[in-house]
XYZ file of C-alpha atoms in Angstrom:
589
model
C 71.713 54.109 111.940
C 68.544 51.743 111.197
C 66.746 51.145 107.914
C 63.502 51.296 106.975
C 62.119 47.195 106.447
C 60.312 49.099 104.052
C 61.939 51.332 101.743
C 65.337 50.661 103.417
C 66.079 54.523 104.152
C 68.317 55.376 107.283
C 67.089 57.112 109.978
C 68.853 57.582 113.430
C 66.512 55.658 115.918
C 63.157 54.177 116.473
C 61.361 56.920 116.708
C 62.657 58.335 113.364
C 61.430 55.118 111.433
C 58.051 55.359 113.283
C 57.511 59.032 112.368
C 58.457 57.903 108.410
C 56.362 55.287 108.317
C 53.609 56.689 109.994
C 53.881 59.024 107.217
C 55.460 57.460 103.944
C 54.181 54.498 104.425
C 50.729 54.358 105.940
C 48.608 51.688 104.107
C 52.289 49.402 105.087
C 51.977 47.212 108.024
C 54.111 48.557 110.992
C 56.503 46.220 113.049
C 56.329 43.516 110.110
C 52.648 42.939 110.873
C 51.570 40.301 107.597
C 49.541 42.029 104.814
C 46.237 40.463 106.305
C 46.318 42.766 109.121
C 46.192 45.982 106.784
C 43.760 48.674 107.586
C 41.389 50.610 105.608
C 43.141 53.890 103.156
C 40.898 55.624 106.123
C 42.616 54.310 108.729
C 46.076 53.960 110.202
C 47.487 52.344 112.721
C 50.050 54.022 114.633
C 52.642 51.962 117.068
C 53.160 54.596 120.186
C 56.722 54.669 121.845
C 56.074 52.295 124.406
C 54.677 49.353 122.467
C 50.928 50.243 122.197
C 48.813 50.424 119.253
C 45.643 52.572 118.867
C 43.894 52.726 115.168
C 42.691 56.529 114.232
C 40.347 57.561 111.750
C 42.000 60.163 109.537
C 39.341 61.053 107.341
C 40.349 65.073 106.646
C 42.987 65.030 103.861
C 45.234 67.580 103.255
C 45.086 68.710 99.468
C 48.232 70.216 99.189
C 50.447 67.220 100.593
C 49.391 63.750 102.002
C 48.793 64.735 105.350
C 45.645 63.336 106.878
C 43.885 64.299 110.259
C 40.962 63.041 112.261
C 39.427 66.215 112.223
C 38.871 69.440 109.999
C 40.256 71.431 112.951
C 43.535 69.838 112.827
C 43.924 69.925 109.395
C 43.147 73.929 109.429
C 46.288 73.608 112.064
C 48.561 71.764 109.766
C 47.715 74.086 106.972
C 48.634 77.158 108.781
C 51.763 75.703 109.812
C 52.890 74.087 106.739
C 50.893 75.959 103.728
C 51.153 79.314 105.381
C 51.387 80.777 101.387
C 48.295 79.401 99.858
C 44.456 79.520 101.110
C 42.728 77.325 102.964
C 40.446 75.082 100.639
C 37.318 72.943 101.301
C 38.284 69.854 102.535
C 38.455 66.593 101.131
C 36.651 63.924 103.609
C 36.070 60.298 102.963
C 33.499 60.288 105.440
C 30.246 62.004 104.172
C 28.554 62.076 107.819
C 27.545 65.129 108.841
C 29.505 66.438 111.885
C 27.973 68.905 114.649
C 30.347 71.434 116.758
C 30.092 73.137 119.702
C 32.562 75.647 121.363
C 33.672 75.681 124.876
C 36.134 78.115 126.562
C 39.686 77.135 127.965
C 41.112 77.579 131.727
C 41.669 81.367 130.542
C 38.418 81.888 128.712
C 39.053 81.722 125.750
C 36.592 79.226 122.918
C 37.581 76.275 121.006
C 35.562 74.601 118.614
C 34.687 71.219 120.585
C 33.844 68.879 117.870
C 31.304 65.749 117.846
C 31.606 62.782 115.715
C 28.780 60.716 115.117
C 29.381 56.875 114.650
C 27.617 54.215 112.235
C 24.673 53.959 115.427
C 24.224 57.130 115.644
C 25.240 58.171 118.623
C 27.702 61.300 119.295
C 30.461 60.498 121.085
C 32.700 63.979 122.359
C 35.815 64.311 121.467
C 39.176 65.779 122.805
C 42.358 67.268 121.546
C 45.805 67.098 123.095
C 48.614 68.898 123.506
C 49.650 69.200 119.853
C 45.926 70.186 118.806
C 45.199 66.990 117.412
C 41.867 66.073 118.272
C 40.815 62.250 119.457
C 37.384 60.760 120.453
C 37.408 60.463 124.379
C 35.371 57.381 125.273
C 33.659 55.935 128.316
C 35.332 52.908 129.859
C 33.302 50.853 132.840
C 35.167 49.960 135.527
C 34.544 46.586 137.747
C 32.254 48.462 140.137
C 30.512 49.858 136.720
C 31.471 53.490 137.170
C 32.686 55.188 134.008
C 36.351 56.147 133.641
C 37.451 58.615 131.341
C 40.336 57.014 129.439
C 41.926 58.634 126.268
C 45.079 57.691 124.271
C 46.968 60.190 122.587
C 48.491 59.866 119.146
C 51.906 58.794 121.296
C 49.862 55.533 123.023
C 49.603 57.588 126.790
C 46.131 57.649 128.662
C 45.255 60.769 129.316
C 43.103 60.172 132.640
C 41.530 62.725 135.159
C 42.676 61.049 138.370
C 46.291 59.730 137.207
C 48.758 61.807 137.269
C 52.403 61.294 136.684
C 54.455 63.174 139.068
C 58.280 64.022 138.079
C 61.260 62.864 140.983
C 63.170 66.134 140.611
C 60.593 68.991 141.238
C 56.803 68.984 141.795
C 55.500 69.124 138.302
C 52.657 66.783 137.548
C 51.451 65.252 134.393
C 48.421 63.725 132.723
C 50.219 61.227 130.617
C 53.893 59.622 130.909
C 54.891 60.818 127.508
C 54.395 64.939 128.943
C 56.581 63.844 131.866
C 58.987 62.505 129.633
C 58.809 65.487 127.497
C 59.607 67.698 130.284
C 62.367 65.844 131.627
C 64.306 65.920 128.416
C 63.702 69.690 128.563
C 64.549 70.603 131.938
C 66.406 67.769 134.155
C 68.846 67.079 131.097
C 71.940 66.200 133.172
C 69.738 63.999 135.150
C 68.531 60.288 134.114
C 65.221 59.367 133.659
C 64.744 56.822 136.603
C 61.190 54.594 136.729
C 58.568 57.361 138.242
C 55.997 56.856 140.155
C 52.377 58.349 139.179
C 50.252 59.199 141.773
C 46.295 58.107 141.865
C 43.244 59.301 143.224
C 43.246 57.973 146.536
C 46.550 58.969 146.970
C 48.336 55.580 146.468
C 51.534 55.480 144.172
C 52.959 52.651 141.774
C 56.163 52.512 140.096
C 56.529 52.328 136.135
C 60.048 51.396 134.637
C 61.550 53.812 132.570
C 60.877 53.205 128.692
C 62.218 56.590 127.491
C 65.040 54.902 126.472
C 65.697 58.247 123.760
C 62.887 57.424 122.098
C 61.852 61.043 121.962
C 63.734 62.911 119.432
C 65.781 66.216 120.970
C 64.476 68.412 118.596
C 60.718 67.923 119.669
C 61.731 68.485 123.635
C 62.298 71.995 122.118
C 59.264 72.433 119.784
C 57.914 75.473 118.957
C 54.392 76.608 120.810
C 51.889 73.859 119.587
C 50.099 76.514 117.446
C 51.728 79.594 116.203
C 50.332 82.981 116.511
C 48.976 83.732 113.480
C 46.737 80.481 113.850
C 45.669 81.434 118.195
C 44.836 84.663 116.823
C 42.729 83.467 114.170
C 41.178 81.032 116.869
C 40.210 83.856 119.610
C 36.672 84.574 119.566
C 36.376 86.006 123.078
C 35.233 89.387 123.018
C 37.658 92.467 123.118
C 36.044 94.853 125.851
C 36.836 98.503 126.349
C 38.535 97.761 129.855
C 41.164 95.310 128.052
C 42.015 98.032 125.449
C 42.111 100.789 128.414
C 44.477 98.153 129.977
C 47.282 97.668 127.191
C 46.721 101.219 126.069
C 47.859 102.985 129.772
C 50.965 100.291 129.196
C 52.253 101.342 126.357
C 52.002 104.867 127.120
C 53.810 104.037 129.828
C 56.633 101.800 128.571
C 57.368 104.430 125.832
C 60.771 106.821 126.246
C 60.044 110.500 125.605
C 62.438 111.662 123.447
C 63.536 114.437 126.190
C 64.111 111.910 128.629
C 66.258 109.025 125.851
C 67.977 112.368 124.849
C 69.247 113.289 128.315
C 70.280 109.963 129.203
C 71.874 109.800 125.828
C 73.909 112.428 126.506
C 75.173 111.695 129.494
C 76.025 107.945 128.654
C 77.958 109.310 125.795
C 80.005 111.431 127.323
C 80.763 108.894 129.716
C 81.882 106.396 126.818
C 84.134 108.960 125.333
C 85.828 109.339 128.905
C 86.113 105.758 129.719
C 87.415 104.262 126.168
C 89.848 107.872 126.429
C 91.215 106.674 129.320
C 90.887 103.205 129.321
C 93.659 103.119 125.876
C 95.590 105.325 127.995
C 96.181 102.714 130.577
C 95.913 99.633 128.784
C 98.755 99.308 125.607
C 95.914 96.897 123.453
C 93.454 99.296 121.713
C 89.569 98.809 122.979
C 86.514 99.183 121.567
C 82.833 98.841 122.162
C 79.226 98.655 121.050
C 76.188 99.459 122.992
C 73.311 96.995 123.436
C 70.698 96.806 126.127
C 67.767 98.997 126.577
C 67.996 101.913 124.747
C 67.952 100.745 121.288
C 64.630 99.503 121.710
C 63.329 102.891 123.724
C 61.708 101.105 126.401
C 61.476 102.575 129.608
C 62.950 101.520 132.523
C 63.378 102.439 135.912
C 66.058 103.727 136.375
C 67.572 103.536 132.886
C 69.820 100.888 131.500
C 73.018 100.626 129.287
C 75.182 97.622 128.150
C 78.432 98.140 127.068
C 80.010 95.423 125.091
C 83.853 96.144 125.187
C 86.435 94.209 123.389
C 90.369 94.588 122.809
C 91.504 94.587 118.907
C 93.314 90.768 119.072
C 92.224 88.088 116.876
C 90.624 84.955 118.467
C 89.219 81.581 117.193
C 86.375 80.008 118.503
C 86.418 75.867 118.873
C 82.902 74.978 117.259
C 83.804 71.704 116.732
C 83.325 70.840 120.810
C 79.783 70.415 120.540
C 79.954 68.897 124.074
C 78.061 71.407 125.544
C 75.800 73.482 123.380
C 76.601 77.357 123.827
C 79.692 77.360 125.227
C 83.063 76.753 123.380
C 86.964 77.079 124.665
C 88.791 80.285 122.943
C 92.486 80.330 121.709
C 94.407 83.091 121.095
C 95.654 83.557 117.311
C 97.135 87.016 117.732
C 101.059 87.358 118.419
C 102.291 87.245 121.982
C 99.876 89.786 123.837
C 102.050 90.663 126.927
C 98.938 92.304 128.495
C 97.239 89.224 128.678
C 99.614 86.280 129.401
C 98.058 86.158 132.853
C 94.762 84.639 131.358
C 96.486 82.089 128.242
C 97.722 78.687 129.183
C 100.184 77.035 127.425
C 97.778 75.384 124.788
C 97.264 79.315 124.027
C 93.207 78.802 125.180
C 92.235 81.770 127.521
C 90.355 81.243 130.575
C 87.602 83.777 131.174
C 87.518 83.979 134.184
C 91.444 85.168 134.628
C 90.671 87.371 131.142
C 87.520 88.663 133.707
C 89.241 89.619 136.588
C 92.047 91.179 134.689
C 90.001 93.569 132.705
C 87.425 94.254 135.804
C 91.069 95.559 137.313
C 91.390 97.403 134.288
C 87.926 99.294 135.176
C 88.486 100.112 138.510
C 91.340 102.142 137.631
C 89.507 103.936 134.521
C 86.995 104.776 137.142
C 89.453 106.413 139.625
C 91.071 108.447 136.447
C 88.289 110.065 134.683
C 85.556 112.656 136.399
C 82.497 110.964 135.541
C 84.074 108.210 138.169
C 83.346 110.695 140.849
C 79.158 110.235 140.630
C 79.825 105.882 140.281
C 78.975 103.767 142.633
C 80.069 100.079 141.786
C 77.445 97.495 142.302
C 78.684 94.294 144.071
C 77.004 91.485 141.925
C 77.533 87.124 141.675
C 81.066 86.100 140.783
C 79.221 84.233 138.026
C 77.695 87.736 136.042
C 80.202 88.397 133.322
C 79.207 92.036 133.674
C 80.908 95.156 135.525
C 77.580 96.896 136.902
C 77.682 100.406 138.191
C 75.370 103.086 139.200
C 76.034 106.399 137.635
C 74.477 109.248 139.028
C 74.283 111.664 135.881
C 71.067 113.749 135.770
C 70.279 115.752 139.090
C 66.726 114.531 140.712
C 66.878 111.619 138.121
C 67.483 108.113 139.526
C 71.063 106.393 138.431
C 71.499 105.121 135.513
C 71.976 100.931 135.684
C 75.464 100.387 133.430
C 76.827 97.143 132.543
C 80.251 97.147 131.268
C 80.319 93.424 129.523
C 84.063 92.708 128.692
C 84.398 90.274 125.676
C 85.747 89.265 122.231
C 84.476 90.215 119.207
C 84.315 86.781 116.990
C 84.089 87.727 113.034
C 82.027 86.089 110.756
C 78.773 83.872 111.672
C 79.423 80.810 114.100
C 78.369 77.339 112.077
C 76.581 76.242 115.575
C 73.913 79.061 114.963
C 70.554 79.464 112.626
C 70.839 80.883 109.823
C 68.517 84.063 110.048
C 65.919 85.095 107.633
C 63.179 87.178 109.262
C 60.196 87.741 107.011
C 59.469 90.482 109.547
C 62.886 92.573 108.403
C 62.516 94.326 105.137
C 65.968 95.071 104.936
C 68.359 92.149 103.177
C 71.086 94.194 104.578
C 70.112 94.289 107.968
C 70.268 90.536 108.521
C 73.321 90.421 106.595
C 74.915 92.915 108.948
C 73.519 91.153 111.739
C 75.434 88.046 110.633
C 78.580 89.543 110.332
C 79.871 88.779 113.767
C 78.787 87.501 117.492
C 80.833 87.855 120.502
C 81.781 85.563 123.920
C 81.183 86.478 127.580
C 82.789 85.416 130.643
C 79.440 83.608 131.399
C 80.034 80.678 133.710
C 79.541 77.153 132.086
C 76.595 75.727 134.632
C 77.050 72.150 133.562
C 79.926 69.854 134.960
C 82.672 69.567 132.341
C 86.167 69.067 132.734
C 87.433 72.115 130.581
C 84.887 74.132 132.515
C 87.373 77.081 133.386
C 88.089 77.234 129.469
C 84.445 77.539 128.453
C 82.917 80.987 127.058
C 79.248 81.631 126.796
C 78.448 82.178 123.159
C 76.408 86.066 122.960
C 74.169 87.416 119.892
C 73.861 90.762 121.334
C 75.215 92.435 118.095
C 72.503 90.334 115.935
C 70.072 90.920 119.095
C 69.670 94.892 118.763
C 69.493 94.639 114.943
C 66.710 92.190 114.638
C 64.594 94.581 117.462
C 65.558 97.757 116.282
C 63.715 97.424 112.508
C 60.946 94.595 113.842
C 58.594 96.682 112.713
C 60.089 97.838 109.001
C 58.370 95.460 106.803
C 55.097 97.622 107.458
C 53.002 94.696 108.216
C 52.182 95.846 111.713
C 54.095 98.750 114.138
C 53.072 96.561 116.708
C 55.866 94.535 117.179
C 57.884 96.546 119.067
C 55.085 97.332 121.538
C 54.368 94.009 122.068
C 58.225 93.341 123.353
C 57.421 96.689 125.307
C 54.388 95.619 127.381
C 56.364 92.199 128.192
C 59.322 94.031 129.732
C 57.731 96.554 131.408
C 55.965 94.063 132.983
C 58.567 92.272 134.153
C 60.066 95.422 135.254
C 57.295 96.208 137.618
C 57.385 93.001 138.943
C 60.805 93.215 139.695
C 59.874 96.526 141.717
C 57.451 94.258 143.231
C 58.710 91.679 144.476
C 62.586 92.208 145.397
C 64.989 89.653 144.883
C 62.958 87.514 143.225
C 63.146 87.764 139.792
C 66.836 87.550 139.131
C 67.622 85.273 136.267
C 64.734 85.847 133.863
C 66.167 88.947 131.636
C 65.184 91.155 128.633
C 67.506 88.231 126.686
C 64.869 85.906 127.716
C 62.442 88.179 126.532
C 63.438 88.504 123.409
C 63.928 84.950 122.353
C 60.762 84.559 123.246
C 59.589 87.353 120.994
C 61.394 86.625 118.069
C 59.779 83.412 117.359
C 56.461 85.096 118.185
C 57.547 87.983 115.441
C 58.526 84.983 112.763
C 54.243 84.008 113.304
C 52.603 87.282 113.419
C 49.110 87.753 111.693
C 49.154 88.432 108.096
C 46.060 90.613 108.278
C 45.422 93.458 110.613
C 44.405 92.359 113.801
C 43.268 93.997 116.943
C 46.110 94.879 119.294
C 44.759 93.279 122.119
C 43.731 89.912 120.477
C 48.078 90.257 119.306
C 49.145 90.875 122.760
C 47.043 88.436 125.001
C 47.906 85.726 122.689
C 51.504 86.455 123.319
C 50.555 86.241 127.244
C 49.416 82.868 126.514
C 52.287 81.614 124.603
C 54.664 82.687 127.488
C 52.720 81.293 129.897
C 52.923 78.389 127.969
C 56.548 78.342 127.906
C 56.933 79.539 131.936
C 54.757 76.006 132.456
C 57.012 73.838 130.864
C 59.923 75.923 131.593
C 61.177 76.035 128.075
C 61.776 78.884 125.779
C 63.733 77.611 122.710
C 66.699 80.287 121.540
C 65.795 82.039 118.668
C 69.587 81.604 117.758
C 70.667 77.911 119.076
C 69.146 75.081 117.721
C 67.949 72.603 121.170
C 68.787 75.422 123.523
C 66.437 76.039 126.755
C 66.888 79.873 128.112
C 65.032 78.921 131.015
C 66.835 75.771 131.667
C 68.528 77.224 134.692
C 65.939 79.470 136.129
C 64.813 78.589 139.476
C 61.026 76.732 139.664
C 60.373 79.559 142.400
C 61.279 82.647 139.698
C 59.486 80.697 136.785
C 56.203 80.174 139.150
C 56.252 83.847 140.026
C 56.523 85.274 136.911
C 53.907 82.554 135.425
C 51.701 83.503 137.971
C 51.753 87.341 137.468
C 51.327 86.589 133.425
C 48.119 84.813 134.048
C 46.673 88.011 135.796
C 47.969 89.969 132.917
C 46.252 88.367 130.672
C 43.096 87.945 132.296
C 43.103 91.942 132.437
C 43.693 91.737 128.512
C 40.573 89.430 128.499
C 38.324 92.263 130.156
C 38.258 89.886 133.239
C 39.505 92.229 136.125
């Protein structure tokens, strides 16, 4: 722990104590400057991670806290992120200059207010903002041979340059400033160290730069949310909604949507099916099973072919060690029950059960249901990974219908919320006892641990699939929008078709993906009605957003990454194919 020299609270690191002074304590000196060197209420002078100080004008003051920003923009940001509840009010400004705006449109065409400053001479000098939508004046520097360099430090103490780029060792991402490469190495080479990079120049030279990362980026911003929630992007879209873009998301829904003949006749079928396989699966196994369905047909979107998850679990009490925090998600299980003869095969003597034995066991346990009942006759097992914790079949039950895609997931059913997760409280759920119910339990897989740890064969993969299908099934009850659901829709279906599209690649990015993704995007949604497509592009952004820097954070874990092991290749593709989505969605093709 260190101490504020200040006000002598504890925080956990440098970068804690330079956040809450930056904040608590911003007419202080930082680093023990002496009182002479104090700036202007106006002003503040900010000590970046790396040594580097840069003095900001934060004349825009916040009147509900005392947040200042350098310019109105930002402080319309903050509002909407922190003062969601109460309306925006004129701003307070110490400094009574006029200021002039322009707009210009991003990479994807869409307008952002550009604003100008003008200083004591005069002049107008253009201004910036960076990644966090903080906006920063972007001056001209000369150079020895008298050219002009564009040179602009960010809030952290980085140059942001247009030739400079900071190039990561471990995949081919490239950066503008050494704080975004550090950003994305804490998100996505975690297991690796951060070594001394090298940045790469115009002409093509390289130089080496030790590494001053040194933690000084707190975990829990390597897994920020989008820099600017929904609500705020959509109130920020200007660009025009044309006929062609509605056309667009308007033949997609219709198309994602399950008929109610066609979820009806695959409902059938699948449970009948169920009723045959638990039948005979008690009949052959002396524990008593259950099971819950998850997977696509709680949230009627179509797929082709159709697709079922099974969840099944035997009625034997287990505990869950949450106390292991050694690697987030996955946690060693011990048997609590009485001696379960069935399943000595898969305890060890400490009484933990190892998945993958518990796996194989009841995959055995399948194959002979399969052989036993009649439906078994129109299955054809799927050979899939030894890593997928599911039993995947292909069940032939409609004539001149394709098979329906079944996963049978075995599993334990874990009562009672795990401490590791979020507490849930969706504004977007109108229903108290929905999330309650949701809460009531979670389950574990036989997921395969991908880090190196040395109880690896012990470690379960922590599921929400329960709380998943809850959350989606009423997004849309609190009447705010019936859009929600859609929008989760037109994502999948997507994804679907480029599945179709391009075999074999697109194998790790799944509807679970999906929806942690969309929950956070549901927790955000415009307040006041909003044109579908303005929703839905906006949501293309976001995820594009996330595809680039190969994080989406889960809506359930705090500091997980669902993306973290997704190959570059898959998150290109994918990022790639979003980007002509939503330039369709902006009238564009």
């Amino acid at each position: 722990m260190k101490k504020c020299d200040i006000c002598f609270k504890d925080y956990k690191g440098d970068a804690g104590i330079r956040i809450h002074k930056s904040k608590a304590h911003k007419d202080e000196p930082l680093g023990g400057a002496s009182t002479k060197d104090k700036q202007s209420k106006t002003k503040t002078t900010i000590q970046a991670s790396y040594g580097d100080h840069q003095t900001k004008d934060f004349k825009f003051k916040c009147k509900f806290c005392d947040k200042r920003t350098e310019t109105e923009t930002g402080l319309r940001i903050h509002h909407g992120i922190v003062h969601k509840g109460t309306n925006y009010p004129e701003h307070s400004s110490t400094d009574k200059k006029a200021s002039r705006t322009k707009t210009v449109p991003d990479a994807h065409g869409i307008t952002y207010p550009e604003p100008f400053s003008t200083d004591e001479k005069g002049s107008r000098t253009k201004s910036v903002q960076d990644a966090h939508g903080t906006t920063y004046p972007e001056p001209s520097s000369t150079d020895q041979k008298g050219s002009g360099t564009k040179s602009v430090p960010d809030a952290h103490g980085d140059n942001h340059t247009d030739d400079l780029q900071f190039k990561c060792k471990f995949c081919d991402k490239t950066f503008q400033t050494e704080r975004g490469l550090k950003i994305h190495h804490g998100r996505v080479h975690q297991d690796k160290d951060f070594p001394g990079h090298c940045y790469k120049n115009s002409t093509g030279s390289t130089a080496a730069t030790k590494d001053p990362y040194a933690k000084s980026v707190a975990k829990e911003e390597l897994l920020r949310s989008p820099s600017v929630p929904l609500d705020m992007m959509v109130k920020i879209d200007k660009a025009t909604v044309t006929d062609q873009a509605i056309d667009r998301l308007s033949d997609q829904l219709e198309e994602c949507k399950m008929s109610k003949k066609d979820s009806s006749a695959a409902s059938e079928a699948m449970n009948s099916f169920t009723d045959s396989f638990l039948t005979e699966l008690n009949k052959i196994s002396k524990l008593k099973w259950f099971f819950f369905n998850s997977g696509s047909f709680y949230d009627k979107t179509r797929n082709s072919p159709d697709e079922f998850d099974l969840m099944i679990y035997p009625d034997v009490q287990v505990s869950v060690d949450f106390d292991d925090k050694s690697v987030l998600g996955f946690y060693k299980v011990k048997m609590v029950s009485t001696r379960v003869p069935e399943l000595d095969g898969t305890v060890t003597r400490n009484d933990y059960i190892r998945p993958e034995a518990y796996k194989t066991y009841v995959f055995e346990l399948f194959d002979r249901v399969l052989q036993k009942i009649r439906e078994g006759r129109r299955v054809t097992k799927r050979v899939k990974s030894r890593n997928s914790p599911a039993y995947t079949i292909d069940y032939k039950a409609i004539p001149g219908k394709k098979a329906i895609d079944v996963d049978l997931v075995p599993c334990f059913k874990i009562e009672g919320w795990p401490p590791v997760a979020k507490r849930l409280d969706p504004k977007w759920i109108s229903y108290d006892s929905v999330v309650h119910n949701a809460m009531k339990s979670c389950d574990v897989v036989c997921k395969k641990c991908p880090h190196d740890h040395p109880d690896n064969n012990l470690l379960w993969r922590l599921s929400f699939a329960k709380a998943e299908k809850m959350l989606m099934k009423h997004a849309n009850s609190s009447g705010d929008s019936t859009f929600k659901k859609d929008a989760y829709r037109f994502i999948k279906l997507y994804i679907c078709n480029m599945k179709d599209q391009f075999p074999g690649k697109i194998q790790k990015f799944s509807s679970y993906c999906i929806k942690q993704f969309i929950f956070t995007e549901f927790d955000n949604w415009p307040k006041k009605p909003t044109e579908e497509v303005i929703i839905q592009r906006n949501i293309l952004k976001h995820l594009i957003e996330g595809l680039e820097e190969r994080c989406i954070p889960n809506y359930f874990l705090q500091n997980d990454n669902v993306l973290q092991f997704i190959p570059t290749d898959e998150l290109n593709l994918l990022c790639r194919g979003m980007k002509m989505e939503y330039e369709k969605l902006l009238g564009n093709k």
